[in-house]
C-alpha positions as semicolon CSV with decimal commas, in nm:
position;residue;x (nm);y (nm);z (nm)
1;X;4,230;-0,093;-1,089
2;X;4,105;0,007;-0,787
3;X;3,731;0,011;-0,756
4;X;3,559;0,410;-0,767
5;X;3,419;0,371;-0,405
6;X;3,351;0,643;-0,205
7;X;3,178;0,658;0,174
8;X;3,023;1,003;0,194
9;X;3,106;1,045;0,509
10;X;3,040;1,358;0,706
11;X;3,279;1,338;0,988
12;X;3,179;1,589;1,320
13;X;3,506;1,488;1,510
14;X;3,775;1,318;1,310
15;X;4,092;1,572;1,208
16;X;4,108;1,636;0,844
17;X;4,455;1,490;0,880
18;X;4,330;1,163;1,012
19;X;4,115;1,117;0,705
20;X;4,403;1,254;0,468
21;X;4,608;0,946;0,665
22;X;4,319;0,699;0,556
23;X;4,447;0,456;0,318
24;X;4,172;0,188;0,242
25;X;3,878;0,347;0,026
26;X;3,630;0,333;0,312
27;X;3,664;0,468;0,680
28;X;3,590;0,161;0,959
29;X;3,611;0,429;1,259
30;X;3,247;0,510;1,212
31;X;3,209;0,674;1,548
32;X;2,877;0,799;1,709
33;X;2,979;1,136;1,626
34;X;2,985;1,054;1,273
35;X;2,672;1,059;1,020
36;X;2,717;0,816;0,690
37;X;2,517;0,912;0,424
38;X;2,456;0,629;0,126
39;X;2,313;0,541;-0,191
40;X;2,041;0,268;-0,265
41;X;1,960;0,188;-0,616
42;X;1,649;-0,028;-0,732
43;X;1,489;-0,181;-0,990
44;X;1,172;-0,071;-0,869
45;X;0,985;0,260;-0,997
46;X;1,024;0,566;-0,733
47;X;0,793;0,494;-0,467
48;X;0,589;0,209;-0,604
49;X;0,395;0,020;-0,386
50;X;0,512;-0,239;-0,156
51;X;0,825;-0,318;-0,381
52;X;0,981;0,069;-0,427
53;X;0,795;0,168;-0,034
54;X;0,969;-0,139;0,055
55;X;1,282;0,016;-0,038
56;X;1,208;0,314;0,133
57;X;1,059;0,116;0,390
58;X;1,405;-0,079;0,466
59;X;1,640;0,312;0,407
60;X;1,461;0,431;0,684
61;X;1,459;0,154;0,982
62;X;1,839;0,161;0,931
63;X;1,821;0,566;0,978
64;X;1,563;0,505;1,366
65;X;1,767;0,207;1,442
66;X;2,134;0,358;1,406
67;X;2,024;0,693;1,588
68;X;2,080;0,850;1,307
69;X;2,409;0,786;1,279
70;X;2,328;0,604;0,926
71;X;2,150;0,759;0,639
72;X;2,034;0,574;0,300
73;X;1,897;0,797;0,018
74;X;1,693;0,560;-0,201
75;X;1,737;0,601;-0,571
76;X;1,419;0,457;-0,840
77;X;1,513;0,280;-1,131
78;X;1,651;0,487;-1,382
79;X;1,729;0,769;-1,125
80;X;2,140;0,652;-1,133
81;X;2,113;0,367;-1,293
82;X;1,858;0,147;-1,503
83;X;1,641;-0,092;-1,335
84;X;1,871;-0,397;-1,428
85;X;2,177;-0,261;-1,334
86;X;2,164;-0,262;-0,927
87;X;2,352;-0,559;-0,898
88;X;2,706;-0,395;-1,135
89;X;2,676;-0,055;-0,993
90;X;2,622;-0,160;-0,624
91;X;2,955;-0,434;-0,655
92;X;3,172;-0,186;-0,828
93;X;3,084;0,075;-0,608
94;X;2,856;0,284;-0,756
95;X;2,609;0,314;-0,499
96;X;2,680;0,115;-0,146
97;X;2,339;-0,043;-0,117
98;X;2,062;-0,205;-0,366
99;X;1,705;-0,327;-0,358
100;X;1,623;-0,600;-0,627
101;X;1,559;-0,895;-0,756
102;X;1,797;-1,191;-0,771
103;X;1,676;-1,379;-1,105
104;X;1,804;-1,118;-1,283
105;X;2,137;-1,120;-1,246
106;X;2,116;-1,496;-1,424
107;X;2,393;-1,361;-1,676
108;X;2,596;-1,303;-1,407
109;X;2,615;-1,573;-1,185
110;X;2,290;-1,819;-1,254
111;X;2,321;-1,956;-0,907
112;X;2,158;-1,550;-0,829
113;X;1,806;-1,744;-0,973
114;X;1,767;-1,958;-0,672
115;X;1,769;-1,665;-0,394
116;X;1,436;-1,496;-0,535
117;X;1,175;-1,792;-0,642
118;X;1,226;-2,157;-0,824
119;X;0,922;-2,326;-0,989
120;X;0,748;-2,580;-0,751
121;X;0,956;-2,489;-0,466
122;X;0,858;-2,406;-0,129
123;X;0,638;-2,154;-0,005
124;X;0,751;-1,828;0,190
125;X;0,752;-1,959;0,543
126;X;1,021;-2,251;0,391
127;X;1,169;-2,041;0,232
128;X;1,231;-1,805;0,516
129;X;1,355;-2,084;0,744
130;X;1,587;-2,195;0,470
131;X;1,788;-1,916;0,475
132;X;1,789;-1,778;0,832
133;X;1,802;-2,145;0,980
134;X;1,881;-2,413;0,690
135;X;2,199;-2,270;0,526
136;X;2,088;-2,054;0,278
137;X;2,230;-1,727;0,382
138;X;2,573;-1,848;0,412
139;X;2,501;-2,005;0,070
140;X;2,346;-1,646;-0,074
141;X;2,711;-1,557;0,083
142;X;2,934;-1,736;-0,072
143;X;2,772;-1,683;-0,434
144;X;2,759;-1,305;-0,343
145;X;3,095;-1,261;-0,238
146;X;3,309;-1,304;-0,566
147;X;3,073;-1,015;-0,743
148;X;3,241;-0,778;-0,431
149;X;2,853;-0,815;-0,280
150;X;2,678;-0,863;0,063
151;X;2,292;-1,000;0,007
152;X;2,038;-0,995;0,267
153;X;1,624;-1,084;0,204
154;X;1,479;-0,741;0,217
155;X;1,118;-0,883;0,170
156;X;0,850;-1,102;-0,005
157;X;0,601;-1,042;-0,190
158;X;0,476;-1,443;-0,132
159;X;0,291;-1,633;-0,373
160;X;0,313;-1,489;-0,706
161;X;0,008;-1,488;-0,932
162;X;0,101;-1,718;-1,331
163;X;0,040;-1,336;-1,513
164;X;-0,176;-1,148;-1,746
165;X;-0,290;-1,342;-2,084
166;X;-0,457;-1,138;-2,379
167;X;-0,629;-1,535;-2,444
168;X;-0,800;-1,765;-2,253
169;X;-0,555;-2,117;-2,232
170;X;-0,725;-2,413;-2,311
171;X;-0,474;-2,661;-2,385
172;X;-0,114;-2,646;-2,407
173;X;-0,115;-2,556;-2,789
174;X;-0,279;-2,195;-2,678
175;X;0,051;-2,196;-2,545
176;X;0,299;-2,175;-2,845
177;X;0,473;-1,873;-2,976
178;X;0,331;-1,647;-2,706
179;X;0,561;-1,321;-2,608
180;X;0,568;-1,374;-2,244
181;X;0,767;-1,138;-1,968
182;X;0,845;-1,414;-1,724
183;X;1,220;-1,392;-1,592
184;X;1,406;-1,637;-1,408
185;X;1,459;-2,032;-1,400
186;X;1,034;-2,054;-1,437
187;X;1,093;-1,813;-1,822
188;X;1,335;-2,062;-1,878
189;X;1,089;-2,313;-1,845
190;X;0,828;-2,148;-2,005
191;X;1,026;-2,156;-2,351
192;X;1,098;-2,507;-2,371
193;X;0,688;-2,567;-2,368
194;X;0,703;-2,390;-2,728
195;X;0,642;-2,020;-2,510
196;X;0,941;-1,671;-2,598
197;X;0,988;-1,503;-2,261
198;X;1,193;-1,242;-2,219
199;X;1,293;-0,999;-1,912
200;X;1,115;-0,669;-1,956
201;X;1,185;-0,396;-1,683
202;X;0,839;-0,354;-1,448
203;X;0,806;0,000;-1,553
204;X;0,792;-0,140;-1,955
205;X;0,497;-0,405;-1,904
206;X;0,193;-0,215;-1,966
207;X;0,335;-0,055;-2,262
208;X;0,396;-0,390;-2,434
209;X;0,086;-0,522;-2,341
210;X;-0,078;-0,218;-2,495
211;X;0,161;-0,252;-2,857
212;X;0,156;-0,604;-2,908
213;X;0,525;-0,647;-2,829
214;X;0,401;-0,915;-2,553
215;X;0,074;-1,173;-2,528
216;X;0,099;-1,176;-2,150
217;X;0,331;-1,080;-1,843
218;X;0,386;-1,178;-1,523
219;X;0,475;-0,879;-1,253
220;X;0,398;-0,963;-0,889
221;X;0,034;-1,018;-0,750
222;X;-0,316;-0,815;-0,736
223;X;-0,154;-0,526;-0,527
224;X;0,064;-0,435;-0,754
225;X;-0,074;-0,501;-1,110
226;X;-0,361;-0,297;-1,025
227;X;-0,123;-0,025;-0,935
228;X;0,020;-0,054;-1,331
229;X;-0,338;-0,146;-1,476
230;X;-0,249;-0,427;-1,600
231;X;-0,626;-0,549;-1,686
232;X;-0,623;-0,231;-1,913
233;X;-0,470;-0,436;-2,111
234;X;-0,503;-0,840;-2,062
235;X;-0,884;-0,958;-1,946
236;X;-0,721;-1,292;-1,817
237;X;-0,499;-1,372;-1,497
238;X;-0,369;-1,671;-1,388
239;X;-0,409;-1,762;-1,025
240;X;-0,118;-2,096;-1,066
241;X;0,154;-2,013;-0,832
242;X;0,381;-2,284;-1,012
243;X;0,681;-2,022;-1,126
244;X;0,753;-1,804;-0,779
245;X;0,542;-1,957;-0,512
246;X;0,745;-1,753;-0,335
247;X;0,949;-1,419;-0,410
248;X;1,215;-1,271;-0,231
249;X;1,365;-0,940;-0,253
250;X;1,685;-0,888;-0,198
251;X;1,926;-0,578;-0,063
252;X;2,316;-0,582;-0,158
253;X;2,555;-0,409;-0,036
254;X;2,906;-0,329;-0,137
255;X;3,129;-0,582;-0,003
256;X;3,417;-0,324;0,033
257;X;3,177;-0,056;0,240
258;X;3,062;-0,401;0,463
259;X;3,393;-0,419;0,586
260;X;3,447;-0,112;0,636
261;X;3,165;-0,075;0,851
262;X;3,179;-0,150;1,274
263;X;3,003;-0,426;1,395
264;X;2,765;-0,225;1,564
265;X;2,590;-0,115;1,265
266;X;2,643;-0,450;1,075
267;X;2,352;-0,550;1,338
268;X;2,207;-0,272;1,256
269;X;2,186;-0,349;0,863
270;X;2,109;-0,745;0,984
271;X;1,799;-0,639;1,132
272;X;1,649;-0,396;0,980
273;X;1,672;-0,573;0,671
274;X;1,481;-0,874;0,911
275;X;1,217;-0,656;1,033
276;X;1,162;-0,540;0,628
277;X;1,096;-0,918;0,551
278;X;0,871;-0,963;0,811
279;X;0,679;-0,596;0,708
280;X;0,628;-0,644;0,330
281;X;0,559;-0,999;0,366
282;X;0,266;-0,863;0,565
283;X;0,158;-0,656;0,409
284;X;0,111;-0,784;0,047
285;X;-0,116;-1,033;0,273
286;X;-0,360;-0,774;0,297
287;X;-0,289;-0,551;-0,018
288;X;-0,299;-0,872;-0,225
289;X;-0,679;-0,960;-0,099
290;X;-0,790;-0,560;-0,110
291;X;-0,662;-0,510;-0,452
292;X;-0,825;-0,871;-0,591
293;X;-1,131;-0,798;-0,466
294;X;-1,139;-0,474;-0,714
295;X;-0,950;-0,596;-0,982
296;X;-1,262;-0,918;-1,008
297;X;-1,564;-0,694;-0,846
298;X;-1,468;-0,360;-0,995
299;X;-1,273;-0,463;-1,281
300;X;-1,455;-0,768;-1,461
301;X;-1,096;-0,949;-1,460
302;X;-1,143;-1,315;-1,549
303;X;-0,917;-1,552;-1,305
304;X;-0,823;-1,895;-1,424
305;X;-0,606;-2,141;-1,361
306;X;-0,368;-2,370;-1,624
307;X;-0,562;-2,658;-1,737
308;X;-0,364;-3,049;-1,597
309;X;-0,164;-3,085;-1,874
310;X;0,013;-2,724;-1,909
311;X;0,052;-2,753;-1,516
312;X;0,250;-3,085;-1,627
313;X;0,450;-2,947;-1,907
314;X;0,590;-2,682;-1,717
315;X;0,696;-2,866;-1,422
316;X;0,875;-3,146;-1,652
317;X;1,058;-2,866;-1,781
318;X;1,138;-2,675;-1,493
319;X;1,278;-3,043;-1,382
320;X;1,488;-2,995;-1,704
321;X;1,587;-2,688;-1,662
322;X;1,723;-2,688;-1,341
323;X;1,922;-3,057;-1,400
324;X;2,073;-2,890;-1,668
325;X;2,172;-2,590;-1,525
326;X;2,358;-2,791;-1,178
327;X;2,495;-3,059;-1,389
328;X;2,705;-2,735;-1,542
329;X;2,729;-2,496;-1,295
330;X;2,894;-2,579;-0,929
331;X;2,766;-2,334;-0,750
332;X;2,422;-2,435;-0,918
333;X;2,493;-2,753;-0,788
334;X;2,542;-2,669;-0,419
335;X;2,274;-2,414;-0,372
336;X;2,027;-2,671;-0,548
337;X;2,140;-2,972;-0,303
338;X;2,118;-2,767;-0,020
339;X;1,737;-2,600;-0,134
340;X;1,576;-2,947;-0,231
341;X;1,704;-3,080;0,114
342;X;1,551;-2,874;0,317
343;X;1,243;-2,850;0,093
344;X;1,167;-3,240;0,146
345;X;1,296;-3,173;0,561
346;X;1,026;-2,904;0,595
347;X;0,720;-3,067;0,334
348;X;0,610;-3,366;0,595
349;X;0,518;-3,088;0,824
350;X;0,384;-2,805;0,561
351;X;0,180;-3,106;0,477
352;X;0,021;-3,213;0,791
353;X;0,018;-2,897;0,937
354;X;-0,055;-2,540;0,715
355;X;-0,228;-2,740;0,403
356;X;-0,373;-2,947;0,613
357;X;-0,564;-2,667;0,752
358;X;-0,620;-2,505;0,449
359;X;-0,815;-2,833;0,326
360;X;-0,962;-2,807;0,605
361;X;-1,121;-2,462;0,634
362;X;-1,206;-2,545;0,283
363;X;-1,431;-2,874;0,346
364;X;-1,603;-2,674;0,625
365;X;-1,623;-2,305;0,459
366;X;-1,520;-2,155;0,795
C-alpha cells in the first residue's frame, strides 16, 4: 500500500501539467523558484527551552541556509501527533521531519537506543567523534533505513543528571521498589536492581511526581528541570551522570522526502543539523550552569551522588543489559561493537587530555 506522503510544495514556475504527470509521491525537481514546505513533529512541548527551541532553531537554519527555498513548520508534542509517536509519524509520511530522542523507539528497533545514550558510555565530544568520524552515522542510517527514515544528530544535552528523588538514597536497599521515570538502556539497568521504571513524556513528569505516581524521575539537567519546576516536587537532585553521559537529540526525515530533494538542499539540511548540534551543546553548557546556581542558591535543592554500592550495581546491571541485547539482536551487536571499539580508541587521549586537565584544575583550585 502506497504511503500517504505529501510534498506540500508551492510551485511558482512549474506548469500544472508537469505536476500532474508526476508518478512518485515526492517531486525531485526543486528549482530555485520553488518553495518546499515541510512539517516537523516533536516530542517536546512547544517552545520548551533548548529542546523545543532547538527544533525551532533547526527549522530556521534550514530556511536561512536554503535562501527561503525550504520552510519547516514546527509542531510541539500533541499538536499533530503525541510526543512518543514521532518515529512512526515521520516514517509513514504524516510529517516530513521529526525532532526527538532515539531511545524512545526501543519498541520499534532495539538498536535505536545506542543513538541517544549508553550507560557508562562516551561523553559528548567522544560521541560526536564516533558519529562524524567513526562510522556511527552510517550505522544509524542503516538501522533507520528499513523504517523509511534518515536520521541526524541535531543537538546534545551533554551529561545529564541522574534525576530527582523524593527521598535520599543512602544504600542499595533504598532503591528497592522505587517508581522511576527513566527511558532507554539505563532504565532497563535500573529495573535489574529493584527499581520499576516507566517511559513518561516530559510534560507529565511534574504531575506524576506530585501525585505519587512516581517516586523519582530523570529529565535532562538543571536548565530544563528548572523550567518544569521539578524542584517543587522532589528535594534531592542526583549528579551521578552514569545514565546519560552524553544524550543525542535526533532529527529524522522521511526517507522518500529525503530522496526527492536535490543534492544542494540535502546539503542544506545536513549542515543545518550539524550547526544545530553544536549550538545546543554550547547553550546547555551555559544555561545548565546558570540554572544550577538558581536551584541550589535560591531553592535549596540538595545535590547528592549515588553511594558507591549503587553505582557498582548499576554498572553490573548495565553490562548485563547490553550483553543480552547484543546476543539477541544483530543490529544491536553491530552498533555496540562499533561504539565500544571507538570508545576504547579515544579514551586513552580523553584520560590524558581532558580528564587529566580537569583533575589538575581541581587540585590547584583554578
